[in-house]
Every structure is written in structure tokens, then in C-alpha cells.
GROMACS .gro file of C-alpha atoms in nm:
model
  208
    1MET     CA    1 -16.895 -13.316  -7.085
    2PRO     CA    2 -17.091 -13.354  -6.802
    3LEU     CA    3 -17.128 -13.601  -6.576
    4LYS     CA    4 -17.378 -13.816  -6.679
    5LYS     CA    5 -17.631 -14.041  -6.453
    6VAL     CA    6 -17.552 -14.363  -6.368
    7GLN     CA    7 -17.758 -14.653  -6.260
    8HIS     CA    8 -17.775 -14.752  -5.881
    9HIS     CA    9 -17.650 -15.136  -5.907
   10GLU     CA   10 -17.388 -15.291  -5.855
   11THR     CA   11 -17.338 -15.629  -5.989
   12SER     CA   12 -17.310 -15.922  -5.785
   13SER     CA   13 -17.141 -16.209  -5.755
   14MET     CA   14 -17.456 -16.412  -5.905
   15GLU     CA   15 -17.500 -16.200  -6.215
   16TRP     CA   16 -17.134 -16.229  -6.281
   17SER     CA   17 -17.156 -16.587  -6.235
   18SER     CA   18 -17.448 -16.591  -6.518
   19PHE     CA   19 -17.251 -16.369  -6.743
   20LYS     CA   20 -16.923 -16.603  -6.743
   21GLU     CA   21 -17.155 -16.895  -6.779
   22GLY     CA   22 -17.322 -16.783  -7.113
   23ASP     CA   23 -17.652 -16.582  -6.988
   24TRP     CA   24 -17.683 -16.285  -7.252
   25ASN     CA   25 -17.944 -16.136  -6.998
   26ALA     CA   26 -17.653 -16.113  -6.730
   27TYR     CA   27 -17.396 -15.973  -7.003
   28MET     CA   28 -17.650 -15.700  -7.131
   29GLN     CA   29 -17.717 -15.602  -6.739
   30LEU     CA   30 -17.356 -15.574  -6.733
   31TYR     CA   31 -17.310 -15.348  -6.971
   32ASN     CA   32 -17.627 -15.140  -6.931
   33THR     CA   33 -17.486 -15.117  -6.553
   34HIS     CA   34 -17.147 -14.986  -6.641
   35PHE     CA   35 -17.133 -14.827  -7.001
   36LYS     CA   36 -17.200 -14.423  -6.888
   37ALA     CA   37 -16.965 -14.500  -6.604
   38LEU     CA   38 -16.687 -14.647  -6.812
   39ASN     CA   39 -16.733 -14.369  -7.096
   40ASN     CA   40 -16.694 -14.082  -6.818
   41TYR     CA   41 -16.432 -14.230  -6.668
   42GLY     CA   42 -16.270 -14.231  -7.041
   43TYR     CA   43 -16.368 -13.923  -7.092
   44LYS     CA   44 -16.119 -13.772  -6.802
   45PHE     CA   45 -15.794 -13.878  -7.002
   46THR     CA   46 -15.890 -13.842  -7.380
   47ARG     CA   47 -16.175 -13.585  -7.546
   48ASP     CA   48 -16.132 -13.809  -7.856
   49VAL     CA   49 -16.487 -13.945  -7.816
   50SER     CA   50 -16.425 -14.214  -8.074
   51LEU     CA   51 -16.143 -14.356  -7.897
   52ILE     CA   52 -16.315 -14.433  -7.608
   53GLU     CA   53 -16.676 -14.585  -7.762
   54ASP     CA   54 -16.412 -14.828  -7.956
   55ALA     CA   55 -16.196 -14.889  -7.628
   56VAL     CA   56 -16.533 -14.974  -7.422
   57HIS     CA   57 -16.659 -15.161  -7.730
   58ASP     CA   58 -16.328 -15.369  -7.743
   59LEU     CA   59 -16.393 -15.428  -7.364
   60PHE     CA   60 -16.709 -15.559  -7.351
   61VAL     CA   61 -16.632 -15.757  -7.672
   62HIS     CA   62 -16.338 -15.904  -7.489
   63LEU     CA   63 -16.526 -15.975  -7.169
   64TRP     CA   64 -16.768 -16.197  -7.364
   65ALA     CA   65 -16.494 -16.358  -7.573
   66LYS     CA   66 -16.329 -16.448  -7.295
   67ARG     CA   67 -16.600 -16.509  -6.995
   68SER     CA   68 -16.520 -16.822  -6.932
   69GLN     CA   69 -16.161 -16.738  -6.836
   70LEU     CA   70 -16.243 -16.490  -6.676
   71GLY     CA   71 -16.195 -16.524  -6.253
   72ASP     CA   72 -16.405 -16.367  -5.990
   73PRO     CA   73 -16.314 -16.016  -5.889
   74VAL     CA   74 -16.379 -15.870  -5.562
   75SER     CA   75 -16.543 -15.562  -5.747
   76VAL     CA   76 -16.685 -15.540  -6.073
   77LYS     CA   77 -16.684 -15.200  -6.082
   78ASN     CA   78 -16.295 -15.213  -6.005
   79TYR     CA   79 -16.205 -15.479  -6.270
   80LEU     CA   80 -16.390 -15.285  -6.540
   81TYR     CA   81 -16.246 -14.929  -6.440
   82LYS     CA   82 -15.888 -15.110  -6.441
   83SER     CA   83 -15.929 -15.285  -6.754
   84LEU     CA   84 -16.101 -14.981  -6.930
   85ARG     CA   85 -15.754 -14.771  -6.791
   86ASN     CA   86 -15.495 -15.011  -6.916
   87LEU     CA   87 -15.673 -15.055  -7.265
   88LEU     CA   88 -15.718 -14.696  -7.332
   89PHE     CA   89 -15.358 -14.634  -7.241
   90ARG     CA   90 -15.237 -14.917  -7.503
   91LYS     CA   91 -15.460 -14.758  -7.776
   92MET     CA   92 -15.321 -14.398  -7.695
   93GLU     CA   93 -14.965 -14.503  -7.680
   94THR     CA   94 -15.039 -14.646  -8.050
   95GLN     CA   95 -15.140 -14.371  -8.170
   96GLN     CA   96 -14.827 -14.167  -7.989
   97ARG     CA   97 -15.077 -13.948  -7.745
   98PHE     CA   98 -14.782 -13.973  -7.539
   99VAL     CA   99 -14.534 -14.275  -7.506
  100LYS     CA  100 -14.485 -14.457  -7.127
  101ILE     CA  101 -14.684 -14.429  -6.831
  102GLU     CA  102 -14.401 -14.382  -6.612
  103SER     CA  103 -14.401 -14.063  -6.445
  104ASP     CA  104 -14.732 -13.759  -6.323
  105GLU     CA  105 -14.663 -13.615  -6.647
  106ASP     CA  106 -14.712 -13.922  -6.921
  107TYR     CA  107 -15.070 -13.923  -6.975
  108PRO     CA  108 -15.354 -13.723  -6.896
  109PHE     CA  109 -15.609 -13.664  -6.679
  110ASN     CA  110 -15.835 -13.349  -6.667
  111PHE     CA  111 -16.077 -13.396  -6.417
  112GLU     CA  112 -16.379 -13.154  -6.433
  113VAL     CA  113 -16.702 -13.166  -6.191
  114SER     CA  114 -17.015 -12.932  -6.275
  115PHE     CA  115 -17.006 -12.745  -5.942
  116ASP     CA  116 -17.375 -12.569  -6.058
  117THR     CA  117 -17.544 -12.918  -5.957
  118VAL     CA  118 -17.372 -12.919  -5.645
  119PHE     CA  119 -17.387 -12.556  -5.508
  120ILE     CA  120 -17.686 -12.431  -5.729
  121ALA     CA  121 -17.831 -12.231  -5.481
  122ASP     CA  122 -17.571 -12.120  -5.279
  123GLU     CA  123 -17.435 -11.803  -5.445
  124SER     CA  124 -17.177 -11.764  -5.141
  125LYS     CA  125 -16.980 -12.066  -5.234
  126LYS     CA  126 -16.876 -11.932  -5.598
  127ASP     CA  127 -16.555 -11.840  -5.525
  128LEU     CA  128 -16.472 -12.136  -5.295
  129GLN     CA  129 -16.596 -12.321  -5.602
  130ARG     CA  130 -16.348 -12.120  -5.872
  131LYS     CA  131 -16.054 -12.179  -5.615
  132LEU     CA  132 -16.122 -12.553  -5.628
  133LYS     CA  133 -16.131 -12.559  -6.018
  134GLU     CA  134 -15.835 -12.355  -6.067
  135ALA     CA  135 -15.624 -12.589  -5.753
  136ILE     CA  136 -15.727 -12.866  -5.913
  137GLN     CA  137 -15.583 -12.800  -6.272
  138THR     CA  138 -15.236 -12.724  -6.114
  139LEU     CA  139 -15.248 -13.098  -5.969
  140SER     CA  140 -15.063 -13.347  -6.183
  141ALA     CA  141 -15.276 -13.624  -6.357
  142ARG     CA  142 -15.174 -13.900  -6.115
  143GLN     CA  143 -15.312 -13.662  -5.838
  144GLN     CA  144 -15.638 -13.564  -6.000
  145GLU     CA  145 -15.708 -13.925  -6.101
  146ILE     CA  146 -15.655 -14.024  -5.729
  147ILE     CA  147 -15.846 -13.736  -5.622
  148TYR     CA  148 -16.142 -13.812  -5.855
  149LEU     CA  149 -16.151 -14.193  -5.771
  150ARG     CA  150 -16.114 -14.169  -5.361
  151PHE     CA  151 -16.367 -13.858  -5.316
  152TYR     CA  152 -16.590 -13.842  -5.632
  153GLU     CA  153 -16.617 -14.228  -5.712
  154GLY     CA  154 -16.593 -14.287  -5.320
  155LEU     CA  155 -16.347 -14.594  -5.334
  156SER     CA  156 -16.143 -14.701  -5.050
  157TYR     CA  157 -15.748 -14.659  -5.072
  158GLU     CA  158 -15.741 -14.987  -5.171
  159GLU     CA  159 -15.968 -15.039  -5.466
  160ALA     CA  160 -15.799 -14.650  -5.619
  161ALA     CA  161 -15.433 -14.834  -5.574
  162ASP     CA  162 -15.567 -15.135  -5.784
  163ILE     CA  163 -15.711 -14.937  -6.090
  164MET     CA  164 -15.402 -14.717  -6.109
  165ASN     CA  165 -15.138 -15.007  -6.082
  166LEU     CA  166 -15.011 -14.865  -5.727
  167ASN     CA  167 -14.916 -15.022  -5.377
  168ILE     CA  168 -15.116 -14.895  -5.079
  169SER     CA  169 -14.820 -14.692  -4.933
  170SER     CA  170 -14.786 -14.474  -5.263
  171THR     CA  171 -15.173 -14.433  -5.281
  172TYR     CA  172 -15.138 -14.273  -4.963
  173LYS     CA  173 -14.855 -14.058  -5.045
  174LEU     CA  174 -15.001 -13.931  -5.352
  175LEU     CA  175 -15.322 -13.830  -5.209
  176TYR     CA  176 -15.133 -13.637  -4.945
  177LYS     CA  177 -15.001 -13.440  -5.143
  178ALA     CA  178 -15.258 -13.354  -5.375
  179ILE     CA  179 -15.470 -13.274  -5.096
  180GLY     CA  180 -15.155 -13.048  -4.975
  181LYS     CA  181 -15.137 -12.893  -5.295
  182LEU     CA  182 -15.484 -12.790  -5.311
  183GLN     CA  183 -15.501 -12.662  -4.913
  184GLU     CA  184 -15.195 -12.422  -5.085
  185ARG     CA  185 -15.536 -12.242  -5.234
  186VAL     CA  186 -15.846 -12.405  -5.045
  187LYS     CA  187 -15.881 -12.430  -4.685
  188LEU     CA  188 -15.898 -12.803  -4.552
  189VAL     CA  189 -16.237 -12.719  -4.357
  190ASP     CA  190 -16.362 -12.577  -4.744
  191LEU     CA  191 -16.152 -12.901  -4.929
  192LEU     CA  192 -16.347 -13.146  -4.686
  193MET     CA  193 -16.691 -13.012  -4.703
  194ILE     CA  194 -16.709 -13.007  -5.075
  195PHE     CA  195 -16.538 -13.355  -5.111
  196THR     CA  196 -16.858 -13.443  -4.849
  197VAL     CA  197 -17.096 -13.258  -5.089
  198PHE     CA  198 -16.928 -13.462  -5.396
  199ALA     CA  199 -16.997 -13.794  -5.261
  200SER     CA  200 -17.401 -13.720  -5.138
  201LYS     CA  201 -17.448 -13.596  -5.496
  202LYS     CA  202 -17.321 -13.866  -5.638
  203ALA     CA  203 -17.564 -14.102  -5.426
  204LEU     CA  204 -17.841 -13.889  -5.508
  205LEU     CA  205 -17.761 -13.931  -5.885
  206GLU     CA  206 -17.700 -14.326  -5.883
  207ILE     CA  207 -18.060 -14.307  -5.691
  208ASN     CA  208 -18.238 -14.114  -5.877
   0.00000   0.00000   0.00000
């Protein structure tokens, strides 16, 4: 499933406040802004599209029903990602997709990137792309997720830690180990170059 284009719009505190006060237009703006990105994130955990759609639907139903009781998150995107992640895990546990989330191997995460959209005109990068794809697949679920959140989504350590229910120290260590494992197959300078392209490519997708 390819990454879908997301809209270049961050939910402001004013829009969030309007939504909490019962403004239906603000609620629909919240939904339209984050719906595709949430589905894309959910697809990293499961290929069950119906399960993802149900989870996203349940999340927004819950938001509307409990809007007056919600706080004011620093980042609405982070709040939604974390909420969807927790909701998906509960649904997957109920369906016995996995038992408990206590280690790197207890939940699935499949970080796939279409490199054709990144290096579409650069044939010399084909071997590097192949190596990175293979290298990413050697990472644990948590390692793949931190790479995805930090470099593709462009989140800060604090934001990634919050979504993954980790402390900052553990987040640094997790990312350090993930990059170290990738370096066994791909040079650091190439990794940094690719991650930079990821970030710039995503920015272009959000603008267009």
C-alpha cells in the first residue's frame, strides 16, 4: 500500500477548541486533515484494512462523544497517532493477533517506503535502495517504528517517545541501536542522505 498524500495543515489550538465546543465544521476539518495519515500509520501495524478503518472510525466517534472532556494536547497529530496506536493494539489483542506488548517482538510494524518516488531519476541509487530495504527489514518492530516516526514523519524525540509510550532516554537508545544496525549494511553518510530525502519528499507531498 503506497503512502498517500496528506494535506498540509496542522490543527491549531483554536480549531481544537472550536471542535471541543461542538463546532461540527471544526470536527470535519479535524477528520479530513488527519484521516489519511492515520490510515497510513495504522497500515504499518496490520494489513487488515477493515480493522484499521474501524479503529479510525471508533477514534473519531470517541472524540466527538467525549469532546467536552478532552484536554488541550501540545500536538493534535501526536495525540491522534498515540490514540490510534493504543486503540489498534487493543483491537488486535482482542482478535488474538498478539498477546501483550512487552518487547520488540510483541507487535508487528512494517515500514515500507516507495523509493521510486524518492530517486525516480537516479538509477545509480538502485543498489543503495535495495540495501536499505533489506536493512530495515532486519530491525525489530520498535526499531522500525522509531525510524519511521523520527525520520519519515519528522517527529522530535519527545513526540516519538510519547506516541510509543517510552521515556526520552529509552527513545535515544532505541534509535541509536536501530541506526547502528542499519549501518551494518548501509554507510552512515548514505543513511543520512536518504533520511534527508525522506523528510524533504514528505514536505513536498504535504504542500502539493
